[in-house]
PDB file of C-alpha atoms in Angstrom:
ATOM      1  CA  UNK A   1     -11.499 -30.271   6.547  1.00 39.00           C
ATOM      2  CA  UNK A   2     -12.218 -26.963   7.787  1.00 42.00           C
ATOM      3  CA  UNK A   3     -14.866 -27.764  10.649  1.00 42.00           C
ATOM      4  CA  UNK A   4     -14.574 -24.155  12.790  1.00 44.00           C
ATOM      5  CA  UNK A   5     -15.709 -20.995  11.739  1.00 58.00           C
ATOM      6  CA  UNK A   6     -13.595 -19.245  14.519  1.00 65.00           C
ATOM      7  CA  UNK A   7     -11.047 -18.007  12.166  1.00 63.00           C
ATOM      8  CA  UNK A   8      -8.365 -17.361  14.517  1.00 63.00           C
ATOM      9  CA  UNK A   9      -8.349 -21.625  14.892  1.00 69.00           C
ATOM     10  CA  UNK A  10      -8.375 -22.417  10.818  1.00 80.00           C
ATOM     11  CA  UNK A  11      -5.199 -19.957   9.523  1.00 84.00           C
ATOM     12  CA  UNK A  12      -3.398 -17.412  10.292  1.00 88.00           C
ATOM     13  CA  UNK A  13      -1.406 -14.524   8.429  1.00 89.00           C
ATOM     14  CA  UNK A  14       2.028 -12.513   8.656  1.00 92.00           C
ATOM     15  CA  UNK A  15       0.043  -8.761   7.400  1.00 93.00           C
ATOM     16  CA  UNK A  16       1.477  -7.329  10.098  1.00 93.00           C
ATOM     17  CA  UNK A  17       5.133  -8.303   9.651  1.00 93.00           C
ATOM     18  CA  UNK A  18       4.861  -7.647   5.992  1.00 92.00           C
ATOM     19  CA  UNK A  19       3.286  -3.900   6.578  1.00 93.00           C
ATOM     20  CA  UNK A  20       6.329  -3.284   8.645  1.00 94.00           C
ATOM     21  CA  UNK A  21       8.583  -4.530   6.210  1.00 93.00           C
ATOM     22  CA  UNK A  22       7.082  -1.795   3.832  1.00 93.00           C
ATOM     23  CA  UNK A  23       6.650   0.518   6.468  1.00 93.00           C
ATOM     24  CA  UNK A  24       3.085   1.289   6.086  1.00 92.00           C
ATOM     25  CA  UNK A  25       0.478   1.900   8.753  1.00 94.00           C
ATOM     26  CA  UNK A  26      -2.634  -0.325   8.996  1.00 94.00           C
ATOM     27  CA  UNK A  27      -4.243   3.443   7.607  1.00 94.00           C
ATOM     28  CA  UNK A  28      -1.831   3.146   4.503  1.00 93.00           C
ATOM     29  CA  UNK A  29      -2.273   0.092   3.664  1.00 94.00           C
ATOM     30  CA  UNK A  30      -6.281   0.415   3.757  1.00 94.00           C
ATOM     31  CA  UNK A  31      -5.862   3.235   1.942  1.00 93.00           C
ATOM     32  CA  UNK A  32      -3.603   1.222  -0.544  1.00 93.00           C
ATOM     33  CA  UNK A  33      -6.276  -1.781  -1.108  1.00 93.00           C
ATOM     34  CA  UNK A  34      -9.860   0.442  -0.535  1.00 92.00           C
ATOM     35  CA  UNK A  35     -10.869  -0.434   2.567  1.00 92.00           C
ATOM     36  CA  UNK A  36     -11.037   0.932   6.211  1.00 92.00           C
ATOM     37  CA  UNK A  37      -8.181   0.676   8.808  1.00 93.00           C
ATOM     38  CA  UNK A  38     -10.519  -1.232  10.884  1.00 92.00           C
ATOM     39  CA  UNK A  39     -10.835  -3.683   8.563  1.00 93.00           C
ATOM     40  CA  UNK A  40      -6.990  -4.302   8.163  1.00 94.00           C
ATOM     41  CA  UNK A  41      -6.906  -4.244  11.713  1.00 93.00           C
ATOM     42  CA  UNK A  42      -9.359  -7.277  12.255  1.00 92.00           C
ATOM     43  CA  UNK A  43      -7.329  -9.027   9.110  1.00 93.00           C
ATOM     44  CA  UNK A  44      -4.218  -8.564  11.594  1.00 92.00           C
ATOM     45  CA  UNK A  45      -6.365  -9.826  14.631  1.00 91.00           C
ATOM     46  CA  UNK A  46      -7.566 -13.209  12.712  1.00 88.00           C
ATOM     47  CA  UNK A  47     -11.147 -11.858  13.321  1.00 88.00           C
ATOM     48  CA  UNK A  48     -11.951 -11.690   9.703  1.00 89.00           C
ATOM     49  CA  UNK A  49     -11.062 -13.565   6.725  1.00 90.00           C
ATOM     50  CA  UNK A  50     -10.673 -11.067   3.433  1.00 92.00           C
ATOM     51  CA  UNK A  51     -12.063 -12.064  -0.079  1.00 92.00           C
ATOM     52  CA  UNK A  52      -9.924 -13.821  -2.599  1.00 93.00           C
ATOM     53  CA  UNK A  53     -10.203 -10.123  -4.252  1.00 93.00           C
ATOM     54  CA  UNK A  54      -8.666  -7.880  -1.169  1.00 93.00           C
ATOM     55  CA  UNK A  55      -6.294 -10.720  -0.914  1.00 93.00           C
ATOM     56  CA  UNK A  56      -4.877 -10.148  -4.275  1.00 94.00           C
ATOM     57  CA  UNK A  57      -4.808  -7.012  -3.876  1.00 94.00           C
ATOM     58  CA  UNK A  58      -2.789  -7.147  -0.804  1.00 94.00           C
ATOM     59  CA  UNK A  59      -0.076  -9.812  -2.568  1.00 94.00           C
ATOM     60  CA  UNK A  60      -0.237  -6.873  -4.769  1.00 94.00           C
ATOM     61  CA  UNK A  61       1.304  -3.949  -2.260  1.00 94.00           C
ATOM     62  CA  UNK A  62       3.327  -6.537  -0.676  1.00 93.00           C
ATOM     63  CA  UNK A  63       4.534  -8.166  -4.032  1.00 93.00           C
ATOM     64  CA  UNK A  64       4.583 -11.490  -2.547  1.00 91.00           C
ATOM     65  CA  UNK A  65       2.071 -14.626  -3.567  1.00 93.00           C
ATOM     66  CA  UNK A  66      -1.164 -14.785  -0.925  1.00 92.00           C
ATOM     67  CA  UNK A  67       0.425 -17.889   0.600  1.00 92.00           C
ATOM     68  CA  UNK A  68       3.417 -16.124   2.129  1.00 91.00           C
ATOM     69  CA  UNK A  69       0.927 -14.536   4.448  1.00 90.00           C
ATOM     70  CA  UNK A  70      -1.912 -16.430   4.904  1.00 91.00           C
ATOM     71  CA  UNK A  71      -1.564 -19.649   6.137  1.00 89.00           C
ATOM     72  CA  UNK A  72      -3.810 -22.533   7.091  1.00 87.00           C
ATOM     73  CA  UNK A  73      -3.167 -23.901  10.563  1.00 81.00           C
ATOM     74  CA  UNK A  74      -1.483 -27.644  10.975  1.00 72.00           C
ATOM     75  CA  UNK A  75      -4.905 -28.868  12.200  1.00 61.00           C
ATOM     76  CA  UNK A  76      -6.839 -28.282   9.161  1.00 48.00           C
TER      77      UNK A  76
ATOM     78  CA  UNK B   1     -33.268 -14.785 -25.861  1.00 63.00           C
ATOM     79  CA  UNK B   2     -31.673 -17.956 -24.824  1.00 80.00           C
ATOM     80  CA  UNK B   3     -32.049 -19.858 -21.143  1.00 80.00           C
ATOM     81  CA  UNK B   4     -28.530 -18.976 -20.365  1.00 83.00           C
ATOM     82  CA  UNK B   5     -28.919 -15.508 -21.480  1.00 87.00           C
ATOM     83  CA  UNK B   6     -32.228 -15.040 -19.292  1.00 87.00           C
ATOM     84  CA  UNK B   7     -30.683 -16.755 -16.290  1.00 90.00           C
ATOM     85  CA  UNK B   8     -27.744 -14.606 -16.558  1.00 89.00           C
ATOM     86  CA  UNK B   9     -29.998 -11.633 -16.868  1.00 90.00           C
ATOM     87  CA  UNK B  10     -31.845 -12.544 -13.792  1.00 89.00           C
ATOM     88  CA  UNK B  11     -28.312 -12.992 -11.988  1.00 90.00           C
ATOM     89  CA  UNK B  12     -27.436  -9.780 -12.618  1.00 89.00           C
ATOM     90  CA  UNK B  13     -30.621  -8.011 -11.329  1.00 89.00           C
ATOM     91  CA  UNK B  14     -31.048  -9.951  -8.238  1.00 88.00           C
ATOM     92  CA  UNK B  15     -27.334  -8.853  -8.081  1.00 86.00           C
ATOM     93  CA  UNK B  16     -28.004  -5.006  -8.444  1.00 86.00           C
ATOM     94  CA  UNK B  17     -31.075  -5.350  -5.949  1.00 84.00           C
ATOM     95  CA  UNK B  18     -28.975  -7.204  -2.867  1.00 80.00           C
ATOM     96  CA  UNK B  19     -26.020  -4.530  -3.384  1.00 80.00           C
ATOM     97  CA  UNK B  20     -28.567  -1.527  -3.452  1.00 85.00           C
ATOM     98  CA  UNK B  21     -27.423   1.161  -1.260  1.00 89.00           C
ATOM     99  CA  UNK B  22     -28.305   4.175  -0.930  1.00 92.00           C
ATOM    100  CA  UNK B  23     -25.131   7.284  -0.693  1.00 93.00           C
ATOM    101  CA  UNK B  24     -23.725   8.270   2.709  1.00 93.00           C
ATOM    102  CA  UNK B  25     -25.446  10.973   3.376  1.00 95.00           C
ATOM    103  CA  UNK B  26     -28.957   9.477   3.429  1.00 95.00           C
ATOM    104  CA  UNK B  27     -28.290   8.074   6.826  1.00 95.00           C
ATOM    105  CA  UNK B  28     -28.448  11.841   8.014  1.00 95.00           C
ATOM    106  CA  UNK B  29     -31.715  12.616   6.295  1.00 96.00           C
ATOM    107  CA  UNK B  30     -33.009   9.262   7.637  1.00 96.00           C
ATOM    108  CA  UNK B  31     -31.869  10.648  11.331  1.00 96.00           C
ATOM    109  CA  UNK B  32     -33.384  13.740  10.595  1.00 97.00           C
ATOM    110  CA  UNK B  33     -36.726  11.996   9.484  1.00 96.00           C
ATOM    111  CA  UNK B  34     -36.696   9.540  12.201  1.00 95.00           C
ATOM    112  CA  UNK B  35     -35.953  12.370  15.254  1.00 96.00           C
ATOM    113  CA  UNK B  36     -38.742  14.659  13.594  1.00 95.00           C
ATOM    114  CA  UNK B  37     -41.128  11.825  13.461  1.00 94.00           C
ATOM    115  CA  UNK B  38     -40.068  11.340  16.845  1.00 94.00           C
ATOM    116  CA  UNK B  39     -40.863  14.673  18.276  1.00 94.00           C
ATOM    117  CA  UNK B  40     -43.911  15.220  16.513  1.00 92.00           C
ATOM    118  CA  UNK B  41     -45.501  12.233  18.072  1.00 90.00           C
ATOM    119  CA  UNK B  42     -44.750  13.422  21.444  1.00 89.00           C
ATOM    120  CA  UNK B  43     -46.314  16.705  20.242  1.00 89.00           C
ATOM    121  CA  UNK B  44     -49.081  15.452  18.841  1.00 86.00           C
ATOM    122  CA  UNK B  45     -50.031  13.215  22.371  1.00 84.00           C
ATOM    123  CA  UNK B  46     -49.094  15.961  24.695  1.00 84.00           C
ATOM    124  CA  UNK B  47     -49.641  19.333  22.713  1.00 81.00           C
ATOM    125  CA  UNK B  48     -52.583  18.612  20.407  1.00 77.00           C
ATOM    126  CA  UNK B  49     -56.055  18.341  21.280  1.00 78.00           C
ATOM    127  CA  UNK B  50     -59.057  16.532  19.844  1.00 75.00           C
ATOM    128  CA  UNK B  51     -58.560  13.159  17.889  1.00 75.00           C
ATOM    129  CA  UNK B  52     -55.532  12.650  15.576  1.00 78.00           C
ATOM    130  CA  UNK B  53     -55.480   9.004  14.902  1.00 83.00           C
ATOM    131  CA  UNK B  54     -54.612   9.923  11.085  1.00 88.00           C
ATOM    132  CA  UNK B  55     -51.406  12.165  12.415  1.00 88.00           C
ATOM    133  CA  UNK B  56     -50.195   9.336  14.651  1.00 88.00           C
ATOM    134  CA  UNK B  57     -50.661   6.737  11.718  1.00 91.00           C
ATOM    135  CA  UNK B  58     -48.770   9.544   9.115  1.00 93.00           C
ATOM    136  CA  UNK B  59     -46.127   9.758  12.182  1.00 93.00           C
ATOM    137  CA  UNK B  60     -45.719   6.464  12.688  1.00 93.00           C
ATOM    138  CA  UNK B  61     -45.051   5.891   8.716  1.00 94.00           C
ATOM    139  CA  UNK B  62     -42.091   9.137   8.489  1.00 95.00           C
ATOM    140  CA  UNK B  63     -40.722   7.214  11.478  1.00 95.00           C
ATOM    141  CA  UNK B  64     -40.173   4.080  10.003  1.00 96.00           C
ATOM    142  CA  UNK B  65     -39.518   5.659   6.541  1.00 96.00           C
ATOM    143  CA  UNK B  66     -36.715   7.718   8.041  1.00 96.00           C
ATOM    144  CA  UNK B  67     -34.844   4.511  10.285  1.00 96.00           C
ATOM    145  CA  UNK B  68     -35.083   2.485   6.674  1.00 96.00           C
ATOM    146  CA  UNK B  69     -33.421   5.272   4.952  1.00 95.00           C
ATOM    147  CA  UNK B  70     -30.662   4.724   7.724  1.00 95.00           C
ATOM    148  CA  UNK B  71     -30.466   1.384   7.443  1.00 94.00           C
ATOM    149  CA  UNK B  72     -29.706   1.150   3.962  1.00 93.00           C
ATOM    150  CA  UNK B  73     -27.749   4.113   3.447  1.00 94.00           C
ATOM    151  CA  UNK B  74     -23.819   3.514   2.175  1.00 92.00           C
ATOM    152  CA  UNK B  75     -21.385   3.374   5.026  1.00 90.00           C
ATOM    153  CA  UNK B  76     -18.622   6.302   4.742  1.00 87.00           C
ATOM    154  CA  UNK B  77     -15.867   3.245   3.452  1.00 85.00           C
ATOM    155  CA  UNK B  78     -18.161   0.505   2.329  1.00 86.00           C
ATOM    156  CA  UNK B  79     -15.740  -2.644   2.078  1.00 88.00           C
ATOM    157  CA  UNK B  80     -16.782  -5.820   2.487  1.00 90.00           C
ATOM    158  CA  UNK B  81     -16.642  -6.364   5.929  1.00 91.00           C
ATOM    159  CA  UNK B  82     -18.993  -3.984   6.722  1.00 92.00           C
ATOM    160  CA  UNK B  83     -21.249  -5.550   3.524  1.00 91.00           C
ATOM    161  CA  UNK B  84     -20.647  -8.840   6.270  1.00 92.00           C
ATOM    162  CA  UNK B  85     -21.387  -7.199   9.307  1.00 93.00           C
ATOM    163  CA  UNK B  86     -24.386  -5.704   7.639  1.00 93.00           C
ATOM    164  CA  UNK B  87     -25.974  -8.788   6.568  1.00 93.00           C
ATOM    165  CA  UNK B  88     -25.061 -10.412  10.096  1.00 94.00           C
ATOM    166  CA  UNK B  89     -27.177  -7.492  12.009  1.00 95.00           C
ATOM    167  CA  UNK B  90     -30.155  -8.407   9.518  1.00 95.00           C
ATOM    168  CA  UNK B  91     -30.023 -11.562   9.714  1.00 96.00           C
ATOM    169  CA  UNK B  92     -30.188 -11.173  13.874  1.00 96.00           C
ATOM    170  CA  UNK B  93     -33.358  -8.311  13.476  1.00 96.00           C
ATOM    171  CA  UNK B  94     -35.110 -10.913  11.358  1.00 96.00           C
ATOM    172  CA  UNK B  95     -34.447 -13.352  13.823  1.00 97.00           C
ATOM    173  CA  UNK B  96     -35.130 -11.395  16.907  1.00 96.00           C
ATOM    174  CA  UNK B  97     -38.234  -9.962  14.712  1.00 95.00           C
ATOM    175  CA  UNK B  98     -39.682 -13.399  14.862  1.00 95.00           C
ATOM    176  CA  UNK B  99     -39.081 -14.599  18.239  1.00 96.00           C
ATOM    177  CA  UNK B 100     -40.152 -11.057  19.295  1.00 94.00           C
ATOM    178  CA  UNK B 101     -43.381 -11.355  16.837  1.00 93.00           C
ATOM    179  CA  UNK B 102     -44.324 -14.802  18.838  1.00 92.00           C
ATOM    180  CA  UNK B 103     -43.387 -13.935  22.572  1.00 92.00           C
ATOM    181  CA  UNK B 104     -44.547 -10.845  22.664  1.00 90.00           C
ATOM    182  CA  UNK B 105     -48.553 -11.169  22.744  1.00 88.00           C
ATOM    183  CA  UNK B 106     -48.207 -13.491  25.375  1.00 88.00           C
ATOM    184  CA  UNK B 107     -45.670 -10.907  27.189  1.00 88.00           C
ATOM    185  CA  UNK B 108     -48.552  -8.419  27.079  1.00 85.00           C
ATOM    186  CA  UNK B 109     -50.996 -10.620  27.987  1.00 84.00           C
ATOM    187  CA  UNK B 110     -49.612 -12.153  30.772  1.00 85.00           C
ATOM    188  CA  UNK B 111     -48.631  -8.759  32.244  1.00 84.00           C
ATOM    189  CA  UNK B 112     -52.096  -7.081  31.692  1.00 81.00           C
ATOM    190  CA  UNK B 113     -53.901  -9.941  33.506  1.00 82.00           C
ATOM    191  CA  UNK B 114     -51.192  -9.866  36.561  1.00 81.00           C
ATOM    192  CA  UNK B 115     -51.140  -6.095  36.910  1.00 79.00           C
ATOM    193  CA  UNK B 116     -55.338  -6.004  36.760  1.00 76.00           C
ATOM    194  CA  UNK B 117     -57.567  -8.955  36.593  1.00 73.00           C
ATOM    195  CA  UNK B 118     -59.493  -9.591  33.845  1.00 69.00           C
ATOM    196  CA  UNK B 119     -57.080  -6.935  31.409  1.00 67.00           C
ATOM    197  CA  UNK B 120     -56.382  -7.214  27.979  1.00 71.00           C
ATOM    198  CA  UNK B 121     -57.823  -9.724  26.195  1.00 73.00           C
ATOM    199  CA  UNK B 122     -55.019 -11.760  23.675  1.00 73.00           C
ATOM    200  CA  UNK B 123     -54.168  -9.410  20.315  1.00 76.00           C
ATOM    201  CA  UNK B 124     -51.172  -9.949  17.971  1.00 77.00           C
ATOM    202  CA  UNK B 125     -48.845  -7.529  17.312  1.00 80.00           C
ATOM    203  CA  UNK B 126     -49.409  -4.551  14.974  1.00 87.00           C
ATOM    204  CA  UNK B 127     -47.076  -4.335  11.722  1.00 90.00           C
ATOM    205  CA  UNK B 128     -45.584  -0.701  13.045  1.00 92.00           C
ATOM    206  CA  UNK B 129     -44.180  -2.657  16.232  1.00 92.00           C
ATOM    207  CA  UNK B 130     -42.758  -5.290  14.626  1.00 94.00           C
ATOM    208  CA  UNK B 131     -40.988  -3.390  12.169  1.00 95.00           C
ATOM    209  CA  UNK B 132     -40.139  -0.609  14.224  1.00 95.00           C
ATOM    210  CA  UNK B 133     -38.680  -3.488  16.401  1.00 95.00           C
ATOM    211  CA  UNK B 134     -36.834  -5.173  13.559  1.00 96.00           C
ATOM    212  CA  UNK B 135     -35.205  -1.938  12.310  1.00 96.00           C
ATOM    213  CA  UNK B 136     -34.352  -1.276  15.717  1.00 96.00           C
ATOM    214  CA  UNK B 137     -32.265  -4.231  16.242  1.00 97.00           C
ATOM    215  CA  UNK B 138     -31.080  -4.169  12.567  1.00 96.00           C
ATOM    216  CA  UNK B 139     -29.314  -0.311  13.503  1.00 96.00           C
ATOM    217  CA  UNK B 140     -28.129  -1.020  16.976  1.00 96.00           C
ATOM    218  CA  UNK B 141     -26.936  -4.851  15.923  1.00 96.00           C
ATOM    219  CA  UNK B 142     -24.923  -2.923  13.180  1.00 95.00           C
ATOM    220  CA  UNK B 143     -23.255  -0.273  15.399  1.00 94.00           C
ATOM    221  CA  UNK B 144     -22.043  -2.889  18.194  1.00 94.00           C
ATOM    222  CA  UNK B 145     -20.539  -5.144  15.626  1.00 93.00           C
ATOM    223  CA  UNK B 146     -19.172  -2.273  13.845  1.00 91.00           C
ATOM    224  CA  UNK B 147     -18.075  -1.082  17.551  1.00 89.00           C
ATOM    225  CA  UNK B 148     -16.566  -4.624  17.817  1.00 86.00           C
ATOM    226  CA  UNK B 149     -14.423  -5.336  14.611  1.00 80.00           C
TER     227      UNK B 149
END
């Protein structure tokens, strides 16, 4: 059961790794999905968890199902 | 019309009334508002004579007016994060709006009696300082957690 809301404990995600496999900058890939590069940037940091929408849309750029880059951590 | 349809109606207008923005550049008008409202108070109590209790009240209004237009005008990218961090910095002003609504007569109080025996008697706090104060913390909350994403 997912008992934190300190998202960096619950799951964490490969964006970053995947962005460089496509070469794209954090501004890119916001650009890519409609949203700001901050926002990717917290994404990346595990400070904020995106919708089921943006996540889509991201499995989208990086043609790859959401699981291959966001994962849920042993513990939960 | 049927239940479901009505409900759904209902849905669908509480929906369009919590994702009411207003565009970008309303935040800049709201600035405007709020500075001019700003410097025409300190006008009006240093520059003006005689009494203009209905100026300060029509002052006091455009200020709040103009920091409401800025806190519901559109962000430049609106995604959803900042939707979050929006609702976060309202929820704290309503919070702090409370808890600043019940300590602060007693705040005043206390300090009017210490400074000079036998000040102020007790009075609640007017509507224009608790608002003022809410919107306050609403547009500063906002920036810092912007600041901090």
């Amino acid at each position: 059961m997912l008992s934190s809301f300190k998202t960096h404990e619950i799951m964490k995600n490969t964006i970053k790794v995947e962005r460089a496999i496509l070469s794209l900058t954090q501004d890119d890939l916001a650009k890519k999905i409609g949203v700001s590069r901050q926002t990717i940037n917290s994404i990346e940091a595990n400070r904020y968890v995106p919708s089921t929408v943006l996540a889509l849309k991201l499995s989208e750029v990086f043609g790859k199902p959401v699981n291959d880059f966001f994962k849920l951590l042993d513990d939960d | 019309m049927g239940k479901q349809n009505y409900i759904e109606c209902e849905r669908k207008g509480l929906e369009k009334l919590i994702n009411f923005r207003l565009p970008h550049y309303f935040y800049t008008i709201g600035m405007l508002i709020a500075g001019m409202a700003i410097v025409m108070m300190f006008v009006r109590a240093f520059a003006l004579e005689g009494d203009q209790e209905v100026l300060k009240e029509v002052f006091k209004k455009v200020l709040l007016i103009g920091m409401l237009l800025m806190s519901v005008a559109r962000d430049k990218v609106e995604d959803e994060m900042v939707v979050k961090l929006r609702m976060q910095s309202y929820t704290y002003a309503f919070v702090a709006g409370v808890i600043y609504a019940l300590v602060m007569p007693f705040v005043e109080f206390g300090v009017s009696n210490a400074v000079h025996s036998g000040g102020e008697s007790f009075k609640d706090l007017g509507d224009f300082q608790v608002l003022l104060f809410m919107l306050m913390v609403q547009l500063l909350c906002y920036q810092a957690l912007k600041r901090m994403r």
